[in-house]
Amino acid sequence: MHRPCAKLGAWWNKRLQPCAPLLAKHPLILQPNHLLNMTLAQPQWLFLLVIPLALAYRRFKRGKPSALSLWMPALSALESRNTWRAVIVPWLPWLTIAALCLLVVALARPQRHWQEQKIRAEAVDIVLTLDVSPSMLTRDFEPDRLTVARQVASRFVRKRATDRIGLVIFSAEAFTLCPLTTDHNLIQTFLKEEIDVGRLEDGTAIGMGVATAIHRLKDSPSKSRVIVLLTDGENNAGYISPSLAAEMAHLFGIRIYAIGIGTTGIVMSPVQRNPDGTYVYAPRQTSFDTALLEEMAAITKGKFYRAWTEKELNDIYDDIDRLEKTRVEVTTVQQTQDYFHLFLIAAGVLLLLEIVLRWAWLRSITQ
């Protein structure tokens, strides 16, 4: 008994249900919410509604069928035929009245208006180049320089929604942790879980870190390409000097924003690495080569920053965010969709139904 229904349900699930979301978005499909936003392009035609309304009033007052179609047969045969077909016959004129109403609405040209925004963004390609030498574990920041640098960089990434961002780490050698990507969740994961001291050989090869970042940016089609370099020490490793790396960046039109992090003087710094990977800390004099970073920024027409505290580091990244604005163009397009054809089709269906019922299915009763 329920087998046909089950087959129909299976057919719907297999054939039509996957198409439902696409049909819902099609502009020619009239959705319930479209009715609320519909307007009439030529509302003056609505005065013609007096014709079907007058016919409806006349039909209602008489309480019997009236001649609303081309030809209305006599209904005397109904007196002796109390069948379900005979019950339908008095309602046939209402199909004509409804069709006339739909035709008038179609003449008024129902429309729906909406706006579409086309957003075009010229993204900035940014490679975060982060020093992961042991000195980044110095505890003049809470809890240390590297942890704060990761947290502030993560906040910076969240603000660059449309940009491609890459991640390079360096100590005595450099390594691309993540190439340029718009998947910022991936970048956040690397910043949170994959950056650690001890993965690379100890040392500070600033030139190598910058050169690796250049390799990721040199073929980028973006008009704006940036290296955000963060380090706390003097260059003491690598076969590419920082000055040469800066010249290479300038050649490819890449700007370097160089950030020097940390205080100077005697601070608790790692002095020895244990077999288990932890470090022994002791007070140590720290120094910083600001002249080198200033030179690199000047060569590439970037900017040099000095971060003594976490707040200053946050302010530096905010300043870089302001300097490297993503150009976004928003174009608003006014769209109009006519729906008069749907009302014409509905009117035609009602008229066709009335004709078929009157002249074919109910002909023996209406004659």
CSV table of C-alpha atoms in Angstrom, one decimal:
chain,number,residue,atom,x,y,z
A,1,MET,CA,0.0,0.0,0.0
A,2,HIS,CA,2.8,2.4,0.9
A,3,ARG,CA,5.1,1.1,-1.9
A,4,PRO,CA,4.3,3.9,-4.4
A,5,CYS,CA,4.9,6.6,-1.8
A,6,ALA,CA,8.2,5.0,-0.8
A,7,LYS,CA,9.3,4.9,-4.4
A,8,LEU,CA,8.4,8.5,-4.9
A,9,GLY,CA,10.3,9.5,-1.8
A,10,ALA,CA,13.4,7.6,-3.0
A,11,TRP,CA,13.1,9.3,-6.4
A,12,TRP,CA,12.9,12.7,-4.7
A,13,ASN,CA,16.0,12.1,-2.5
A,14,LYS,CA,18.0,10.8,-5.5
A,15,ARG,CA,17.0,13.2,-8.2
A,16,LEU,CA,15.5,16.5,-7.0
A,17,GLN,CA,16.6,17.0,-3.4
A,18,PRO,CA,20.3,17.7,-4.4
A,19,CYS,CA,19.0,20.4,-6.8
A,20,ALA,CA,16.9,22.1,-4.2
A,21,PRO,CA,19.6,24.6,-3.0
A,22,LEU,CA,20.4,25.6,-6.6
A,23,LEU,CA,16.7,26.1,-7.4
A,24,ALA,CA,16.3,28.2,-4.3
A,25,LYS,CA,19.0,30.6,-5.5
A,26,HIS,CA,17.8,30.8,-9.1
A,27,PRO,CA,16.4,34.3,-9.9
A,28,LEU,CA,13.6,33.0,-12.0
A,29,ILE,CA,12.2,30.9,-9.1
A,30,LEU,CA,9.8,32.9,-7.0
A,31,GLN,CA,10.6,32.4,-3.4
A,32,PRO,CA,8.3,33.3,-0.5
A,33,ASN,CA,10.6,36.0,0.7
A,34,HIS,CA,10.6,37.5,-2.8
A,35,LEU,CA,6.9,38.4,-2.4
A,36,LEU,CA,7.8,40.7,0.5
A,37,ASN,CA,10.3,42.7,-1.7
A,38,MET,CA,8.2,42.8,-4.8
A,39,THR,CA,7.1,46.1,-6.5
A,40,LEU,CA,5.0,46.9,-9.5
A,41,ALA,CA,6.6,48.7,-12.5
A,42,GLN,CA,3.2,49.8,-13.9
A,43,PRO,CA,0.7,49.8,-11.1
A,44,GLN,CA,-1.8,51.9,-13.1
A,45,TRP,CA,-3.0,48.7,-14.7
A,46,LEU,CA,-4.4,47.5,-11.4
A,47,PHE,CA,-7.6,49.5,-12.1
A,48,LEU,CA,-8.6,46.7,-14.4
A,49,LEU,CA,-9.1,44.5,-11.4
A,50,VAL,CA,-12.6,46.0,-11.2
A,51,ILE,CA,-13.6,43.7,-14.0
A,52,PRO,CA,-12.9,40.3,-12.4
A,53,LEU,CA,-14.0,41.7,-9.0
A,54,ALA,CA,-17.3,42.8,-10.5
A,55,LEU,CA,-17.8,39.4,-12.0
A,56,ALA,CA,-17.0,37.8,-8.7
A,57,TYR,CA,-19.5,40.0,-6.9
A,58,ARG,CA,-22.1,39.2,-9.5
A,59,ARG,CA,-21.4,35.5,-9.2
A,60,PHE,CA,-21.5,35.6,-5.4
A,61,LYS,CA,-24.8,37.5,-5.3
A,62,ARG,CA,-26.6,35.2,-7.7
A,63,GLY,CA,-25.3,32.0,-6.1
A,64,LYS,CA,-25.2,30.3,-9.4
A,65,PRO,CA,-22.8,30.1,-12.4
A,66,SER,CA,-22.8,33.1,-14.7
A,67,ALA,CA,-21.6,33.4,-18.3
A,68,LEU,CA,-17.9,34.2,-17.7
A,69,SER,CA,-16.5,32.1,-20.4
A,70,LEU,CA,-17.0,32.0,-24.1
A,71,TRP,CA,-20.0,29.8,-23.7
A,72,MET,CA,-21.9,28.7,-20.5
A,73,PRO,CA,-24.1,25.7,-21.0
A,74,ALA,CA,-27.4,25.3,-19.1
A,75,LEU,CA,-27.1,23.6,-15.7
A,76,SER,CA,-30.6,22.2,-15.5
A,77,ALA,CA,-29.1,18.7,-15.8
A,78,LEU,CA,-27.5,19.2,-12.3
A,79,GLU,CA,-30.9,19.1,-10.6
A,80,SER,CA,-31.2,15.4,-11.1
A,81,ARG,CA,-27.5,14.6,-10.7
A,82,ASN,CA,-26.0,14.9,-7.3
A,83,THR,CA,-22.6,13.6,-8.1
A,84,TRP,CA,-19.1,14.9,-7.1
A,85,ARG,CA,-18.7,16.1,-10.7
A,86,ALA,CA,-21.8,18.1,-10.4
A,87,VAL,CA,-20.4,19.7,-7.3
A,88,ILE,CA,-17.4,20.9,-9.3
A,89,VAL,CA,-19.3,22.6,-12.1
A,90,PRO,CA,-20.5,25.7,-10.1
A,91,TRP,CA,-16.9,26.5,-9.3
A,92,LEU,CA,-15.7,26.6,-12.9
A,93,PRO,CA,-16.4,30.3,-13.3
A,94,TRP,CA,-14.1,31.1,-10.4
A,95,LEU,CA,-11.2,29.7,-12.4
A,96,THR,CA,-11.9,32.3,-15.0
A,97,ILE,CA,-12.1,35.1,-12.4
A,98,ALA,CA,-8.8,34.0,-10.9
A,99,ALA,CA,-7.2,33.9,-14.3
A,100,LEU,CA,-8.4,37.4,-15.1
A,101,CYS,CA,-6.9,38.7,-11.8
A,102,LEU,CA,-3.6,37.1,-12.6
A,103,LEU,CA,-3.6,38.6,-16.1
A,104,VAL,CA,-4.1,42.1,-14.6
A,105,VAL,CA,-1.3,41.6,-12.1
A,106,ALA,CA,0.9,40.5,-15.0
A,107,LEU,CA,0.1,43.8,-16.8
A,108,ALA,CA,1.3,45.7,-13.8
A,109,ARG,CA,4.7,44.0,-14.2
A,110,PRO,CA,5.7,42.7,-10.7
A,111,GLN,CA,9.4,43.0,-10.1
A,112,ARG,CA,12.0,42.4,-7.5
A,113,HIS,CA,14.9,44.7,-7.0
A,114,TRP,CA,18.1,43.8,-5.1
A,115,GLN,CA,21.7,44.9,-5.0
A,116,GLU,CA,24.8,42.8,-5.6
A,117,GLN,CA,28.2,43.9,-4.4
A,118,LYS,CA,31.3,42.9,-6.3
A,119,ILE,CA,34.4,43.2,-4.1
A,120,ARG,CA,37.8,43.3,-5.7
A,121,ALA,CA,40.8,43.4,-3.3
A,122,GLU,CA,44.4,44.0,-4.2
A,123,ALA,CA,46.0,41.9,-1.5
A,124,VAL,CA,49.4,42.4,0.0
A,125,ASP,CA,51.8,39.5,0.1
A,126,ILE,CA,53.5,39.3,3.5
A,127,VAL,CA,56.2,37.0,4.8
A,128,LEU,CA,56.7,37.0,8.5
A,129,THR,CA,60.4,36.3,9.1
A,130,LEU,CA,61.0,35.3,12.7
A,131,ASP,CA,64.3,34.8,14.6
A,132,VAL,CA,64.2,31.5,16.6
A,133,SER,CA,67.7,31.6,17.9
A,134,PRO,CA,68.1,30.7,21.7
A,135,SER,CA,68.4,34.3,22.6
A,136,MET,CA,64.7,34.7,21.8
A,137,LEU,CA,64.1,32.8,25.0
A,138,THR,CA,65.5,35.7,27.0
A,139,ARG,CA,63.1,36.6,29.8
A,140,ASP,CA,62.9,40.4,29.5
A,141,PHE,CA,59.4,39.8,28.1
A,142,GLU,CA,56.8,37.8,29.9
A,143,PRO,CA,57.3,34.8,29.6
A,144,ASP,CA,60.0,35.4,26.9
A,145,ARG,CA,60.6,37.2,23.7
A,146,LEU,CA,59.6,34.4,21.3
A,147,THR,CA,56.3,33.7,23.0
A,148,VAL,CA,55.3,37.4,22.9
A,149,ALA,CA,56.5,37.6,19.3
A,150,ARG,CA,54.3,34.7,18.3
A,151,GLN,CA,51.2,36.1,20.1
A,152,VAL,CA,51.6,39.6,18.5
A,153,ALA,CA,52.2,38.1,15.1
A,154,SER,CA,49.0,36.0,15.5
A,155,ARG,CA,47.0,39.1,16.3
A,156,PHE,CA,48.5,40.8,13.2
A,157,VAL,CA,47.5,37.9,10.9
A,158,ARG,CA,43.9,38.1,12.1
A,159,LYS,CA,43.7,41.7,10.9
A,160,ARG,CA,45.0,40.9,7.4
A,161,ALA,CA,41.9,39.0,6.2
A,162,THR,CA,42.4,39.3,2.4
A,163,ASP,CA,46.2,39.0,2.3
A,164,ARG,CA,48.5,36.1,1.5
A,165,ILE,CA,50.8,35.4,4.4
A,166,GLY,CA,53.9,33.2,4.6
A,167,LEU,CA,56.1,32.2,7.5
A,168,VAL,CA,59.9,31.9,7.6
A,169,ILE,CA,62.0,31.1,10.7
A,170,PHE,CA,65.8,31.4,11.0
A,171,SER,CA,68.6,31.0,13.4
A,172,ALA,CA,72.0,29.9,11.9
A,173,GLU,CA,70.0,28.7,8.9
A,174,ALA,CA,66.6,29.6,7.5
A,175,PHE,CA,63.6,27.5,6.8
A,176,THR,CA,60.2,28.2,5.2
A,177,LEU,CA,57.7,27.0,7.7
A,178,CYS,CA,54.7,28.0,5.5
A,179,PRO,CA,54.6,29.4,2.0
A,180,LEU,CA,52.3,32.2,1.0
A,181,THR,CA,48.7,31.3,1.6
A,182,THR,CA,45.3,32.7,2.3
A,183,ASP,CA,44.6,29.9,4.8
A,184,HIS,CA,45.1,32.0,7.9
A,185,ASN,CA,44.0,29.2,10.1
A,186,LEU,CA,47.1,27.3,8.9
A,187,ILE,CA,49.3,30.2,9.7
A,188,GLN,CA,47.8,30.5,13.1
A,189,THR,CA,48.4,26.8,13.8
A,190,PHE,CA,52.1,27.2,12.8
A,191,LEU,CA,52.5,30.3,15.0
A,192,LYS,CA,50.9,28.5,17.9
A,193,GLU,CA,52.4,25.0,17.6
A,194,GLU,CA,55.3,24.8,15.2
A,195,ILE,CA,57.7,27.6,16.2
A,196,ASP,CA,60.2,26.6,18.7
A,197,VAL,CA,63.9,27.1,19.6
A,198,GLY,CA,66.2,24.2,18.8
A,199,ARG,CA,64.7,23.1,15.5
A,200,LEU,CA,67.6,24.8,13.6
A,201,GLU,CA,71.3,25.2,14.4
A,202,ASP,CA,72.1,27.9,16.9
A,203,GLY,CA,73.1,31.3,15.6
A,204,THR,CA,71.6,34.4,14.0
A,205,ALA,CA,71.6,34.5,10.2
A,206,ILE,CA,69.5,37.5,9.4
A,207,GLY,CA,70.7,37.6,5.8
A,208,MET,CA,69.7,34.0,5.2
A,209,GLY,CA,66.2,34.6,6.8
A,210,VAL,CA,65.6,37.6,4.5
A,211,ALA,CA,66.9,35.8,1.4
A,212,THR,CA,64.5,32.8,2.1
A,213,ALA,CA,61.6,35.3,2.4
A,214,ILE,CA,62.6,37.0,-0.9
A,215,HIS,CA,62.6,33.6,-2.6
A,216,ARG,CA,58.9,33.2,-1.5
A,217,LEU,CA,58.0,36.7,-2.7
A,218,LYS,CA,60.0,37.3,-5.9
A,219,ASP,CA,57.6,35.6,-8.3
A,220,SER,CA,54.4,37.0,-6.5
A,221,PRO,CA,52.0,38.9,-8.9
A,222,SER,CA,51.0,41.2,-6.0
A,223,LYS,CA,51.8,44.8,-6.4
A,224,SER,CA,52.7,45.1,-2.7
A,225,ARG,CA,55.2,42.6,-1.3
A,226,VAL,CA,56.5,42.9,2.3
A,227,ILE,CA,58.9,41.2,4.7
A,228,VAL,CA,58.2,41.7,8.4
A,229,LEU,CA,61.6,40.8,10.0
A,230,LEU,CA,61.8,40.3,13.7
A,231,THR,CA,65.1,39.6,15.5
A,232,ASP,CA,66.8,40.3,18.7
A,233,GLY,CA,70.5,39.9,17.9
A,234,GLU,CA,73.4,40.7,15.7
A,235,ASN,CA,74.1,38.8,12.5
A,236,ASN,CA,76.7,36.1,13.2
A,237,ALA,CA,76.0,33.3,10.8
A,238,GLY,CA,75.0,32.5,7.2
A,239,TYR,CA,76.7,33.0,3.8
A,240,ILE,CA,74.4,35.9,2.7
A,241,SER,CA,75.0,39.2,4.5
A,242,PRO,CA,72.0,41.2,5.6
A,243,SER,CA,73.1,44.2,3.4
A,244,LEU,CA,73.2,41.9,0.3
A,245,ALA,CA,69.8,40.4,1.2
A,246,ALA,CA,68.4,44.0,1.5
A,247,GLU,CA,69.8,44.9,-1.9
A,248,MET,CA,68.1,41.8,-3.4
A,249,ALA,CA,64.8,42.7,-1.8
A,250,HIS,CA,65.1,46.2,-3.2
A,251,LEU,CA,65.8,44.7,-6.7
A,252,PHE,CA,62.5,42.8,-6.5
A,253,GLY,CA,60.5,45.7,-5.1
A,254,ILE,CA,60.1,44.1,-1.7
A,255,ARG,CA,59.9,46.3,1.4
A,256,ILE,CA,61.4,45.3,4.7
A,257,TYR,CA,59.9,46.3,8.0
A,258,ALA,CA,62.7,45.4,10.5
A,259,ILE,CA,61.7,45.0,14.2
A,260,GLY,CA,64.4,44.8,16.9
A,261,ILE,CA,62.9,43.2,20.0
A,262,GLY,CA,64.3,43.1,23.5
A,263,THR,CA,66.0,45.3,26.1
A,264,THR,CA,69.8,45.9,26.5
A,265,GLY,CA,71.8,45.4,29.6
A,266,ILE,CA,72.0,42.3,31.9
A,267,VAL,CA,68.9,40.0,31.6
A,268,MET,CA,68.2,36.4,32.2
A,269,SER,CA,69.2,34.6,29.0
A,270,PRO,CA,69.8,30.9,28.0
A,271,VAL,CA,73.4,30.0,28.3
A,272,GLN,CA,73.4,26.3,27.9
A,273,ARG,CA,71.2,23.6,26.4
A,274,ASN,CA,70.4,20.5,28.4
A,275,PRO,CA,70.2,17.0,26.7
A,276,ASP,CA,66.4,17.1,27.2
A,277,GLY,CA,66.1,20.3,25.2
A,278,THR,CA,65.6,22.7,28.0
A,279,TYR,CA,68.0,25.6,28.7
A,280,VAL,CA,70.0,26.8,31.6
A,281,TYR,CA,69.5,30.5,32.3
A,282,ALA,CA,71.9,33.0,33.8
A,283,PRO,CA,72.3,36.8,33.8
A,284,ARG,CA,74.0,37.9,30.7
A,285,GLN,CA,74.8,41.2,28.9
A,286,THR,CA,72.8,41.6,25.7
A,287,SER,CA,73.5,43.9,22.8
A,288,PHE,CA,71.8,44.9,19.6
A,289,ASP,CA,72.9,46.0,16.2
A,290,THR,CA,70.2,48.7,15.4
A,291,ALA,CA,72.4,50.2,12.6
A,292,LEU,CA,72.2,47.0,10.6
A,293,LEU,CA,68.4,46.8,10.7
A,294,GLU,CA,68.0,50.6,10.0
A,295,GLU,CA,70.2,50.1,6.9
A,296,MET,CA,68.1,47.2,5.6
A,297,ALA,CA,64.9,49.1,6.1
A,298,ALA,CA,66.3,52.2,4.4
A,299,ILE,CA,67.6,50.2,1.4
A,300,THR,CA,64.1,48.7,0.7
A,301,LYS,CA,62.2,51.9,1.6
A,302,GLY,CA,60.7,50.2,4.5
A,303,LYS,CA,60.9,51.1,8.2
A,304,PHE,CA,62.9,50.2,11.3
A,305,TYR,CA,61.2,49.7,14.7
A,306,ARG,CA,62.5,49.1,18.2
A,307,ALA,CA,60.3,47.1,20.6
A,308,TRP,CA,61.3,47.4,24.2
A,309,THR,CA,58.0,46.1,25.6
A,310,GLU,CA,55.1,44.0,24.5
A,311,LYS,CA,52.9,47.1,24.1
A,312,GLU,CA,55.5,48.7,21.8
A,313,LEU,CA,55.6,45.5,19.8
A,314,ASN,CA,51.8,45.6,19.4
A,315,ASP,CA,51.9,49.2,18.4
A,316,ILE,CA,54.6,48.4,15.8
A,317,TYR,CA,52.4,45.8,14.1
A,318,ASP,CA,49.5,48.2,14.2
A,319,ASP,CA,51.6,50.7,12.4
A,320,ILE,CA,52.7,48.2,9.8
A,321,ASP,CA,49.0,47.3,9.4
A,322,ARG,CA,48.2,51.0,8.7
A,323,LEU,CA,51.1,51.5,6.3
A,324,GLU,CA,50.3,48.4,4.2
A,325,LYS,CA,46.6,48.9,3.5
A,326,THR,CA,44.8,46.4,1.2
A,327,ARG,CA,43.1,48.3,-1.6
A,328,VAL,CA,39.5,47.1,-1.8
A,329,GLU,CA,37.0,48.2,-4.5
A,330,VAL,CA,33.3,47.7,-3.9
A,331,THR,CA,31.0,47.9,-6.9
A,332,THR,CA,27.3,47.9,-6.2
A,333,VAL,CA,25.1,46.7,-9.1
A,334,GLN,CA,21.3,47.2,-9.0
A,335,GLN,CA,19.6,44.1,-10.3
A,336,THR,CA,15.9,43.8,-11.4
A,337,GLN,CA,14.0,40.6,-12.1
A,338,ASP,CA,10.6,40.6,-13.8
A,339,TYR,CA,8.0,38.0,-12.7
A,340,PHE,CA,5.1,38.9,-15.0
A,341,HIS,CA,5.7,35.7,-17.0
A,342,LEU,CA,4.9,33.6,-13.9
A,343,PHE,CA,1.5,35.3,-13.5
A,344,LEU,CA,0.9,34.8,-17.3
A,345,ILE,CA,1.7,31.1,-17.0
A,346,ALA,CA,-0.5,30.7,-14.0
A,347,ALA,CA,-3.4,32.5,-15.7
A,348,GLY,CA,-3.0,30.3,-18.8
A,349,VAL,CA,-3.0,27.2,-16.7
A,350,LEU,CA,-6.2,28.2,-15.0
A,351,LEU,CA,-7.9,29.0,-18.3
A,352,LEU,CA,-6.7,25.7,-19.8
A,353,LEU,CA,-7.9,23.8,-16.8
A,354,GLU,CA,-11.4,25.5,-17.0
A,355,ILE,CA,-11.6,24.6,-20.7
A,356,VAL,CA,-10.5,21.0,-20.2
A,357,LEU,CA,-12.9,20.5,-17.4
A,358,ARG,CA,-15.9,22.1,-19.1
A,359,TRP,CA,-15.5,20.7,-22.6
A,360,ALA,CA,-14.0,17.3,-21.9
A,361,TRP,CA,-14.2,15.9,-18.4
A,362,LEU,CA,-17.6,17.5,-17.4
A,363,ARG,CA,-19.1,17.9,-20.8
A,364,SER,CA,-21.8,15.3,-20.2
A,365,ILE,CA,-23.0,17.3,-17.1
A,366,THR,CA,-22.7,20.8,-18.5
A,367,GLN,CA,-24.6,20.1,-21.7
